[in-house]
Coordinates of C-alpha atoms and ligand atoms in Angstrom, one line a residue:
M1 CA 0.0 0.0 0.0
S2 CA 1.4 3.4 -0.9
E3 CA 1.3 6.3 1.4
Q4 CA -1.2 7.9 -1.0
D5 CA -3.4 4.8 -1.3
D6 CA -6.6 5.7 -3.2
R7 CA -9.4 4.0 -4.9
S8 CA -8.4 5.2 -8.4
E9 CA -5.5 2.7 -8.2
R10 CA -8.1 -0.1 -8.0
G11 CA -10.5 1.2 -10.6
G12 CA -12.6 3.0 -8.1
Q13 CA -13.0 -0.1 -5.9
R14 CA -12.6 -0.2 -2.1
R15 CA -9.7 -2.3 -0.9
G16 CA -12.1 -5.0 0.3
E17 CA -14.0 -5.0 -3.0
A18 CA -10.8 -5.4 -5.0
F19 CA -9.7 -8.2 -2.6
F20 CA -12.9 -10.2 -3.1
N21 CA -13.6 -9.3 -6.7
D22 CA -10.2 -10.5 -8.1
T23 CA -11.2 -12.8 -11.0
G24 CA -8.1 -15.0 -10.8
L25 CA -6.7 -17.6 -8.4
W26 CA -6.3 -15.2 -5.6
G27 CA -9.9 -14.0 -5.7
F28 CA -11.0 -17.6 -5.6
I29 CA -8.8 -18.2 -2.5
H30 CA -9.9 -15.0 -0.8
R31 CA -13.6 -15.8 -1.2
S32 CA -13.4 -19.5 -0.3
F33 CA -11.2 -19.0 2.7
T34 CA -13.4 -16.2 4.1
K35 CA -16.7 -18.1 3.4
S36 CA -15.3 -21.0 5.4
M37 CA -15.7 -18.8 8.5
G38 CA -19.5 -18.7 7.8
Y39 CA -19.7 -15.5 5.7
T40 CA -21.9 -15.4 2.6
D41 CA -21.4 -13.9 -0.8
D42 CA -23.7 -11.0 0.3
D43 CA -21.3 -10.4 3.3
L44 CA -18.3 -10.2 1.0
K45 CA -19.9 -7.2 -0.9
K46 CA -20.0 -5.1 2.3
P47 CA -17.2 -2.6 3.4
V48 CA -14.7 -4.6 5.3
I49 CA -14.1 -3.1 8.8
G50 CA -11.1 -4.2 10.8
I51 CA -11.6 -4.1 14.5
C52 CA -8.3 -3.9 16.3
N53 CA -9.1 -5.6 19.7
T54 CA -6.2 -5.2 22.1
F55 CA -7.7 -7.4 24.8
S56 CA -5.0 -9.0 27.0
E57 CA -5.0 -10.6 30.4
L58 CA -1.6 -8.9 30.7
N59 CA -3.3 -5.6 30.4
K60 CA -5.9 -5.0 33.1
C61 CA -7.1 -1.7 31.4
H62 CA -8.2 -3.8 28.4
S63 CA -9.9 -6.6 30.3
H64 CA -13.3 -5.8 29.0
F65 CA -12.4 -5.4 25.3
R66 CA -13.8 -8.7 24.2
E67 CA -17.3 -7.5 25.2
L68 CA -16.7 -4.0 23.8
T69 CA -15.6 -5.5 20.4
E70 CA -19.0 -7.4 20.2
Y71 CA -20.8 -4.0 20.5
V72 CA -18.6 -2.5 17.8
K73 CA -19.4 -5.5 15.5
R74 CA -23.1 -5.0 16.1
G75 CA -22.8 -1.4 14.9
V76 CA -20.8 -2.4 11.9
W77 CA -23.4 -5.0 10.9
Q78 CA -26.3 -2.6 11.5
A79 CA -24.6 0.0 9.1
G80 CA -24.1 -2.6 6.4
G81 CA -20.4 -3.4 7.0
L82 CA -18.5 -6.6 7.5
P83 CA -16.6 -6.6 10.8
M84 CA -13.4 -8.6 11.0
E85 CA -11.6 -8.6 14.4
F86 CA -7.8 -8.7 14.6
P87 CA -5.2 -8.5 17.4
T88 CA -2.1 -6.5 17.9
I89 CA 0.2 -6.4 20.8
S90 CA -1.3 -4.8 23.9
I91 CA 0.8 -3.0 26.5
G92 CA -0.4 -2.5 30.1
E93 CA 1.5 0.0 32.2
P94 CA 2.1 -2.0 35.4
Y95 CA 2.9 -5.2 33.5
V96 CA 5.5 -4.3 30.9
K97 CA 9.1 -4.1 32.2
P98 CA 11.3 -2.0 32.0
T99 CA 8.6 0.3 30.6
T100 CA 5.7 0.4 28.1
M101 CA 7.5 3.2 26.4
L102 CA 9.9 0.6 25.0
L103 CA 7.0 -1.0 23.2
R104 CA 4.9 2.0 22.1
N105 CA 6.7 2.2 18.8
L106 CA 6.5 -1.6 18.3
M107 CA 2.8 -1.4 18.8
A108 CA 2.5 1.5 16.4
M109 CA 4.4 -0.5 13.8
D110 CA 2.4 -3.7 14.5
T111 CA -0.9 -1.7 14.1
E112 CA 0.2 0.1 11.0
E113 CA 1.5 -3.0 9.3
M114 CA -1.6 -5.0 10.2
I115 CA -3.8 -2.3 8.7
K116 CA -1.7 -2.0 5.5
A117 CA -1.2 -5.7 5.0
H118 CA -4.9 -6.6 5.2
Q119 CA -7.4 -5.4 2.6
I120 CA -9.7 -3.7 5.0
D121 CA -11.6 -0.6 4.1
G122 CA -11.8 1.0 7.5
V123 CA -10.6 0.3 11.1
V124 CA -11.8 0.7 14.6
L125 CA -8.9 1.0 17.0
I126 CA -9.8 0.0 20.5
G127 CA -7.3 1.2 23.1
G128 CA -7.1 2.5 26.6
C129 CA -4.0 2.1 28.6
D130 CA -1.4 4.9 28.4
K131 CA 0.7 3.9 25.4
T132 CA -1.9 2.1 23.4
V133 CA -4.0 5.1 22.1
P134 CA -0.9 7.0 21.0
A135 CA 0.5 4.0 19.2
Q136 CA -2.8 3.5 17.5
L137 CA -3.1 7.2 16.5
M138 CA 0.5 7.1 15.1
A139 CA -0.4 4.0 13.1
A140 CA -3.7 5.6 11.9
V141 CA -1.8 8.6 10.5
S142 CA 0.8 6.5 8.7
A143 CA -1.7 3.8 7.3
N144 CA -4.3 6.5 6.5
I145 CA -7.4 4.5 5.8
P146 CA -10.7 5.5 7.4
A147 CA -10.3 5.0 11.2
I148 CA -12.0 5.7 14.5
V149 CA -10.5 5.3 18.0
L150 CA -12.7 3.8 20.6
T151 CA -11.2 4.1 24.1
G152 CA -12.1 1.7 26.8
G153 CA -13.1 4.2 29.5
P154 CA -11.9 4.9 33.0
M155 CA -12.5 2.8 36.1
L156 CA -15.2 3.7 38.5
N157 CA -14.0 5.7 41.5
G158 CA -12.3 3.7 44.2
K159 CA -14.0 3.9 47.6
L160 CA -12.6 3.5 51.1
N161 CA -14.1 4.6 54.4
G162 CA -16.0 7.3 52.7
R163 CA -13.0 8.6 50.8
T164 CA -12.7 8.5 47.0
L165 CA -9.6 6.8 45.7
G166 CA -7.9 7.2 42.3
A167 CA -5.3 5.1 40.5
C168 CA -2.6 5.8 40.5
T169 CA -2.4 9.1 42.4
D170 CA -3.4 7.4 45.6
C171 CA -1.1 4.4 44.8
Y172 CA 1.8 6.9 45.4
Q173 CA 0.2 8.4 48.5
F174 CA -0.5 5.1 50.2
T175 CA 2.9 3.7 49.5
L176 CA 4.5 7.0 50.6
E177 CA 2.6 7.0 53.9
H178 CA 3.3 3.3 54.5
K179 CA 7.0 4.1 54.0
A180 CA 6.7 7.0 56.5
G181 CA 5.1 4.6 59.0
N182 CA 1.8 6.3 59.0
I183 CA -0.3 3.3 57.8
T184 CA 0.1 -0.4 58.5
D185 CA 0.6 -3.4 56.2
E186 CA -3.1 -4.4 56.8
Q187 CA -4.3 -0.9 55.9
L188 CA -2.2 -1.0 52.8
T189 CA -3.8 -4.3 51.7
V190 CA -7.3 -2.9 52.3
A191 CA -6.5 0.1 50.1
E192 CA -5.1 -2.2 47.4
N193 CA -8.4 -4.1 47.4
A194 CA -10.5 -0.9 47.2
I195 CA -8.8 1.3 44.7
C196 CA -9.3 -0.6 41.4
R197 CA -12.9 -1.9 41.7
S198 CA -14.0 -2.2 38.0
D199 CA -12.8 -2.6 34.5
G200 CA -11.2 0.4 32.8
H201 CA -8.1 2.5 32.8
C202 CA -6.8 4.8 35.5
M203 CA -9.6 7.2 36.6
V204 CA -7.7 10.4 37.3
M205 CA -6.5 12.7 34.5
G206 CA -3.4 10.5 34.0
T207 CA -2.0 9.6 30.6
A208 CA -4.8 7.3 29.6
S209 CA -7.6 9.8 30.4
T210 CA -5.5 12.5 28.7
M211 CA -5.0 10.5 25.6
A212 CA -8.7 9.6 25.4
A213 CA -9.5 13.3 25.7
I214 CA -6.9 14.0 23.0
A215 CA -8.4 11.4 20.6
E216 CA -11.7 13.1 21.0
A217 CA -10.2 16.6 20.7
L218 CA -8.3 15.6 17.5
G219 CA -11.6 14.5 16.1
M220 CA -10.6 10.8 15.9
A221 CA -13.1 9.5 18.5
L222 CA -16.8 10.2 18.6
P223 CA -17.8 13.2 20.9
G224 CA -18.3 12.1 24.5
C225 CA -16.3 8.9 24.2
A226 CA -13.4 9.7 26.5
A227 CA -15.0 10.0 29.9
I228 CA -17.7 7.3 29.9
P229 CA -16.7 4.9 32.7
A230 CA -15.8 1.5 31.4
P231 CA -18.7 -0.4 33.1
D232 CA -21.4 2.2 32.2
S233 CA -23.9 0.9 29.7
R234 CA -23.3 4.1 27.7
R235 CA -19.8 2.8 26.9
R236 CA -21.4 -0.1 25.1
H237 CA -23.7 2.4 23.3
M238 CA -20.6 4.3 22.3
A239 CA -19.0 1.1 20.9
E240 CA -22.1 0.4 18.8
L241 CA -22.2 4.0 17.5
T242 CA -18.5 3.8 16.6
G243 CA -19.1 0.6 14.7
K244 CA -21.9 2.3 12.7
Q245 CA -19.9 5.5 12.1
I246 CA -16.8 3.8 10.7
V247 CA -18.9 2.4 7.8
Q248 CA -20.1 6.0 7.1
L249 CA -16.4 7.2 7.1
V250 CA -15.6 4.5 4.5
H251 CA -18.5 5.5 2.3
R252 CA -17.3 9.2 2.5
D253 CA -13.6 8.2 2.3
I254 CA -12.7 10.4 5.3
R255 CA -9.3 9.5 6.5
P256 CA -7.0 10.3 9.5
R257 CA -5.0 12.8 7.5
D258 CA -8.2 14.7 6.7
I259 CA -8.8 14.9 10.4
I260 CA -5.4 15.2 12.1
T261 CA -3.9 18.5 11.0
P262 CA -1.8 21.1 12.7
E263 CA -5.0 22.9 13.6
S264 CA -6.6 19.8 15.2
I265 CA -3.4 19.1 17.0
D266 CA -3.7 22.7 18.4
N267 CA -7.2 21.8 19.6
A268 CA -5.8 18.7 21.3
I269 CA -3.1 20.7 23.0
R270 CA -5.7 23.2 24.2
V271 CA -7.8 20.4 25.7
T272 CA -4.6 18.9 27.3
M273 CA -3.7 22.3 28.9
A274 CA -7.3 23.1 30.1
C275 CA -7.5 19.8 31.9
A276 CA -3.9 19.8 33.2
G277 CA -3.3 16.6 31.3
S278 CA -0.3 14.3 31.4
T279 CA 3.2 15.4 30.4
N280 CA 3.4 12.2 28.5
A281 CA 0.8 13.6 26.1
I282 CA 3.5 16.0 24.8
I283 CA 5.8 13.2 23.6
H284 CA 2.8 11.4 22.0
L285 CA 1.5 14.5 20.2
V286 CA 4.9 15.3 18.9
A287 CA 5.1 11.7 17.6
I288 CA 1.6 11.8 16.0
A289 CA 2.5 15.2 14.4
G290 CA 5.8 13.7 13.1
R291 CA 3.9 11.0 11.3
L292 CA 2.1 13.8 9.3
G293 CA 5.5 15.4 8.4
Y294 CA 4.8 18.2 10.9
R295 CA 7.6 19.1 13.3
L296 CA 5.8 20.2 16.4
P297 CA 8.1 22.4 18.5
L298 CA 7.8 22.4 22.3
E299 CA 7.3 26.2 22.1
R300 CA 3.9 25.5 20.6
F301 CA 2.8 23.8 23.8
D302 CA 4.1 26.7 25.9
E303 CA 2.3 29.2 23.7
I304 CA -0.9 27.4 24.0
S305 CA -0.4 26.7 27.7
A306 CA 0.1 30.4 28.3
T307 CA -3.2 31.2 26.7
T308 CA -5.3 28.3 27.9
P309 CA -6.6 28.5 31.5
F310 CA -6.8 25.4 33.6
I311 CA -10.5 24.8 34.1
V312 CA -11.1 21.1 34.7
N313 CA -11.2 20.2 38.4
V314 CA -9.9 16.7 38.1
R315 CA -7.0 15.0 39.9
P316 CA -4.0 15.0 40.1
S317 CA -4.2 18.8 39.7
G318 CA -7.8 19.2 40.8
K319 CA -10.3 17.6 43.2
Y320 CA -12.6 15.1 41.4
Q321 CA -12.1 12.2 39.0
M322 CA -13.2 11.0 35.6
E323 CA -16.5 9.7 36.9
E324 CA -17.6 13.1 38.0
F325 CA -16.1 14.7 34.8
F326 CA -18.3 12.4 32.8
E327 CA -21.4 13.5 34.8
A328 CA -20.3 17.1 34.1
G329 CA -20.4 16.6 30.3
G330 CA -16.9 15.3 29.7
V331 CA -14.8 16.5 26.8
P332 CA -17.7 18.0 24.8
S333 CA -18.6 20.3 27.7
L334 CA -14.9 21.2 28.2
M335 CA -14.6 21.9 24.5
K336 CA -17.7 24.0 24.6
E337 CA -16.2 26.1 27.4
I338 CA -13.0 26.7 25.4
E339 CA -14.7 26.9 22.0
P340 CA -13.5 30.5 21.5
L341 CA -9.9 29.2 21.6
L342 CA -10.5 26.2 19.3
H343 CA -10.2 25.8 15.5
G344 CA -13.9 25.2 14.9
G345 CA -13.5 24.2 11.3
C346 CA -11.6 21.0 11.9
L347 CA -13.2 17.9 10.5
T348 CA -14.0 15.0 12.8
V349 CA -15.1 11.4 12.6
T350 CA -18.7 12.5 12.9
G351 CA -18.3 13.8 9.4
G352 CA -19.0 17.3 10.7
T353 CA -16.7 19.9 12.2
V354 CA -15.8 20.7 15.8
T355 CA -18.3 23.7 15.6
D356 CA -21.0 21.3 14.3
N357 CA -20.4 18.9 17.1
L358 CA -20.6 21.6 19.8
Q359 CA -24.0 22.8 18.7
G360 CA -26.3 22.5 21.7
V361 CA -23.6 21.2 24.1
L362 CA -24.1 22.5 27.7
V363 CA -21.7 23.0 30.5
P364 CA -23.8 21.8 33.4
D365 CA -21.4 21.7 36.4
R366 CA -19.2 24.7 37.3
E367 CA -17.6 22.9 40.1
L368 CA -16.1 20.4 37.6
I369 CA -15.6 22.7 34.6
Y370 CA -14.8 26.3 35.6
P371 CA -15.7 29.3 33.4
L372 CA -13.0 30.5 31.1
A373 CA -13.3 33.9 32.7
A374 CA -12.9 32.5 36.3
P375 CA -10.6 29.5 35.9
I376 CA -8.8 27.4 38.5
A377 CA -5.5 28.8 37.3
P378 CA -4.8 31.3 34.5
Q379 CA -2.5 29.0 32.5
G380 CA -2.6 25.5 31.3
G381 CA -1.1 22.5 33.2
I382 CA 2.3 22.1 31.5
A383 CA 5.2 24.6 31.2
V384 CA 8.3 24.1 29.1
L385 CA 11.6 25.0 30.8
R386 CA 14.8 26.0 29.0
G387 CA 18.2 26.9 30.1
N388 CA 21.7 25.5 30.1
L389 CA 20.5 22.4 31.8
S390 CA 17.8 21.7 29.2
P391 CA 18.8 23.4 25.9
N392 CA 16.2 21.4 24.0
G393 CA 13.5 21.7 26.7
A394 CA 12.2 20.1 29.8
L395 CA 8.6 19.8 31.1
I396 CA 6.9 20.5 34.4
K397 CA 3.3 20.0 35.3
Q398 CA 3.0 23.4 36.9
T399 CA -0.5 22.9 38.3
A400 CA 0.8 20.0 40.5
V401 CA 3.8 21.7 42.1
S402 CA 4.0 23.1 45.6
P403 CA 3.6 26.9 45.5
H404 CA 6.8 27.5 47.6
L405 CA 8.9 25.6 45.0
R406 CA 7.8 27.5 41.9
K407 CA 11.0 29.6 42.2
H408 CA 13.7 27.7 43.9
T409 CA 17.5 27.5 44.0
G410 CA 19.2 24.5 45.7
R411 CA 22.2 22.3 45.7
A412 CA 22.1 19.1 43.6
V413 CA 22.1 15.7 45.1
V414 CA 23.0 13.5 42.1
F415 CA 22.0 9.9 41.3
T416 CA 23.9 8.6 38.2
S417 CA 21.3 5.9 37.3
P418 CA 18.0 4.4 38.4
A419 CA 20.0 1.7 40.2
D420 CA 22.1 4.3 42.0
L421 CA 18.9 6.0 43.1
N422 CA 17.4 2.8 44.4
A423 CA 20.6 2.0 46.3
R424 CA 21.1 5.3 48.0
I425 CA 17.8 7.3 48.3
D426 CA 17.0 6.1 51.8
D427 CA 20.6 6.0 53.0
P428 CA 20.5 7.7 56.4
D429 CA 23.9 9.3 55.5
L430 CA 22.7 10.8 52.3
D431 CA 23.7 14.5 52.4
V432 CA 20.3 16.0 51.6
D433 CA 17.8 18.4 53.1
E434 CA 14.4 19.8 52.0
N435 CA 16.1 22.6 49.9
S436 CA 18.2 20.1 47.9
V437 CA 17.5 19.4 44.3
L438 CA 17.4 15.7 43.5
V439 CA 18.9 14.9 40.1
L440 CA 18.5 11.6 38.3
Q441 CA 20.8 11.0 35.3
N442 CA 20.7 8.4 32.6
A443 CA 17.0 7.7 32.7
G444 CA 16.1 9.0 29.2
P445 CA 15.1 7.4 25.9
K446 CA 18.5 5.7 25.4
G447 CA 19.5 5.8 29.0
A448 CA 17.4 3.7 31.4
P449 CA 16.4 2.6 28.6
A450 CA 13.1 3.9 27.1
M451 CA 12.6 6.7 29.5
P452 CA 10.6 4.9 32.3
E453 CA 8.2 6.7 34.6
I454 CA 10.6 7.2 37.4
G455 CA 10.8 11.0 37.3
Q456 CA 8.8 11.0 40.6
I457 CA 12.0 10.5 42.5
P458 CA 11.0 9.4 46.0
I459 CA 11.5 11.8 48.9
P460 CA 14.4 10.4 51.0
K461 CA 13.0 8.5 54.0
K462 CA 14.8 10.6 56.5
L463 CA 13.1 13.7 55.1
L464 CA 9.7 11.9 54.8
L465 CA 9.9 11.2 58.5
R466 CA 10.4 14.9 59.1
G467 CA 7.3 15.7 57.2
V468 CA 8.8 16.7 53.9
R469 CA 6.4 15.8 51.1
D470 CA 7.8 17.7 48.0
M471 CA 11.2 18.7 46.7
V472 CA 12.5 19.9 43.3
R473 CA 13.3 16.8 41.4
I474 CA 14.9 16.7 37.9
S475 CA 15.4 13.9 35.4
D476 CA 15.4 12.9 31.8
A477 CA 12.8 10.3 32.7
R478 CA 9.0 10.6 32.4
I479 CA 6.4 10.6 35.1
S480 CA 3.0 9.0 35.2
G481 CA 0.2 11.3 34.3
T482 CA -1.1 10.6 37.8
S483 CA 2.0 11.9 39.5
Y484 CA 2.2 15.2 41.5
G485 CA 4.9 17.3 43.0
T486 CA 7.7 19.6 41.7
L487 CA 8.9 17.2 39.0
I488 CA 11.0 18.4 36.1
V489 CA 11.1 15.7 33.4
H490 CA 11.9 15.0 29.8
V491 CA 15.2 17.0 30.1
A492 CA 16.6 17.1 26.6
P493 CA 19.1 16.2 25.4
E494 CA 19.3 13.3 27.8
A495 CA 22.3 12.5 30.0
A496 CA 23.1 9.2 28.2
I497 CA 24.0 11.0 24.9
G498 CA 26.1 13.7 26.6
G499 CA 23.4 16.2 27.6
P500 CA 24.2 18.8 30.3
L501 CA 22.1 16.8 32.8
G502 CA 24.9 14.2 32.8
L503 CA 27.4 16.9 33.8
V504 CA 25.8 17.9 37.1
R505 CA 27.7 17.0 40.2
D506 CA 26.8 16.9 43.9
G507 CA 26.7 20.4 45.4
D508 CA 26.1 22.3 42.1
L509 CA 23.6 25.1 42.4
I510 CA 20.5 24.6 40.2
E511 CA 17.9 27.3 39.7
L512 CA 14.2 26.7 38.8
D513 CA 12.0 29.5 37.8
I514 CA 8.6 28.3 36.5
D515 CA 7.2 31.7 35.7
G516 CA 10.4 32.6 34.0
R517 CA 10.4 29.2 32.2
K518 CA 14.0 28.8 33.3
L519 CA 16.2 25.8 34.4
E520 CA 19.8 26.8 35.0
L521 CA 22.9 25.0 36.2
H522 CA 25.1 27.6 37.9
V523 CA 28.4 26.1 36.9
D524 CA 30.9 28.1 34.8
E525 CA 31.4 27.2 31.1
A526 CA 35.1 26.1 31.6
T527 CA 34.1 23.6 34.3
L528 CA 31.3 22.3 32.1
R529 CA 33.7 21.9 29.1
E530 CA 36.1 20.0 31.4
R531 CA 33.4 17.7 32.7
S532 CA 32.2 17.2 29.1
A533 CA 35.6 16.1 27.9
Q534 CA 35.8 13.5 30.7
W535 CA 32.2 12.3 30.1
Q536 CA 31.7 8.6 29.1
A537 CA 28.5 7.1 27.7
P538 CA 27.0 4.5 29.9
P539 CA 27.1 0.9 28.6
P540 CA 24.2 0.1 26.2
A541 CA 21.3 -1.9 27.8
Y542 CA 20.9 -4.1 24.8
D543 CA 23.2 -5.8 22.2
R544 CA 20.7 -7.5 20.0
G545 CA 17.0 -7.6 18.9
Y546 CA 14.3 -5.1 19.3
G547 CA 16.1 -3.4 22.3
L548 CA 19.1 -2.7 20.1
L549 CA 16.9 -1.3 17.3
F550 CA 15.3 0.9 19.9
L551 CA 18.6 2.2 21.2
E552 CA 19.9 2.9 17.7
R553 CA 16.9 4.6 16.2
V554 CA 14.8 6.3 19.0
L555 CA 14.6 10.0 18.9
Q556 CA 14.9 12.3 21.9
A557 CA 11.9 13.4 24.1
D558 CA 11.4 16.7 22.4
E559 CA 11.2 14.9 19.1
G560 CA 8.5 12.5 20.3
C561 CA 10.7 9.3 20.9
D562 CA 9.5 7.8 17.6
F563 CA 11.9 5.8 15.5
D564 CA 13.6 8.1 13.0
F565 CA 12.7 5.7 10.1
L566 CA 9.0 5.9 10.9
L567 CA 8.9 9.6 10.1
P568 CA 8.4 10.8 6.5
P569 CA 11.7 11.3 4.8
E570 CA 11.7 15.1 5.1
L571 CA 11.7 14.8 8.9
R572 CA 14.4 12.2 9.2
T573 CA 17.1 14.4 10.6
T574 CA 17.8 14.9 14.2
K575 CA 18.8 18.2 15.7
Ligands
FES1 FE1 -3.5 1.4 32.3 FE2 -3.1 3.3 34.3 S1 -2.4 1.3 34.2 S2 -4.1 3.5 32.4

């Protein structure tokens, strides 16, 4: 399939039509093999709709996808299509080691190649857990046949002793308080049992919820899809509607590259900032844009953040969770509130524009979605920091930092690797106090490897016991979208390729100024040159297989961490 696949290359036939109408040996084989599964000649005349079902018992967030797939099929049949389910790899955050980020690009490749290799006319991509939706969106842009994303929905709220719990924001809080000796082993077990009580993905505005909102804001999922809780019957209704709608997209030949454009990416960034979404979304949006041939600079995120108030009162930056956000209207109500800031003319999978879709949408709950004119905070959730410590940028979720640390200068306490961090963070002799800046090196795309979510560097136990709950922490790693605290992540270039982060030493002064968008290492140039001359790359984590391919071809965080060879040729140059 060429990148510009169109029906004129097949005499005006759809891909599925050409597949079954072949008059030679292969047509005979295609028809007879397919009919052996119980399909009739009438069925073979219908648009063929691939349904990418990423069910896996190694991915809790997709545990209900078998059932969801049946509802999509029902919609496809109702609309006159022929549904054909297929698998790809499925990556669940807590299950994949060292990190799902290692496999996001593999899933994107798997999905793209499955779509291109099979003569399907359209595809429904069912995803949910953090890396799955970005992988599917990247694949959808590259394969570019009609496609809709159906996300699996968030879990219901956890409940314990009258308190609402959210994964994984409260996972951190419970384990932190357990470590500080404030809760017992038994209480921890009770919390484990209570926090995740239904199917679905993490139910705060973590990466999964953010990417679901982004799929909707881009126009690639039907309006209202993102926030419906996984067990709610309306999630099944949404699955059926999605099945119906993909058939219409095939008839109208509306494709991802008609929908995902620089303007719709701006809309997705606006929504991300208004709901203080995950920092991971920045990497994924840059990667999705890259598949279009659009180099999306970090400055664009900062520009949009500066002009998009934070208005969605959902954890980890706010008070409520996805269940309440759904009751408050979800992404359509959010987009209605920020409509003056959106590109209303962008096409969506409804076949209409953003403006069309927002006709008649209400914003019913001002405790959940604040007015643009009276927001929770005047700017969006994420700020981009630059300086001599992060020449190509670093990110901070500014809505989740402690106010007293927004502007801070402190002495570095350096950990040279995740293993070093684990070995020494709770050492009673560690020379650290609450004003120190914790620095983790060699945890970036090529470093750790694959940039794991370990940027929420633990507070040293001796400070925890003294009541310290936040410190400035800096790394080239990522954080979970459910994390909170003064966490500077995605420092680029990373330490493992010689970036300045790798040149920091214990005792160096580091200055953070969020409002000034500054991250500076106060060490003179000559000393830095000397350290750079002595710098040695850490040993590679892999010497064969997919891991080696990853190390050799992955791009830096500010470039989306895609593989260079998956970008269109014009973007295949690193900075
Ligand atoms: Fe899948 Fe959190 S573990 S979304």
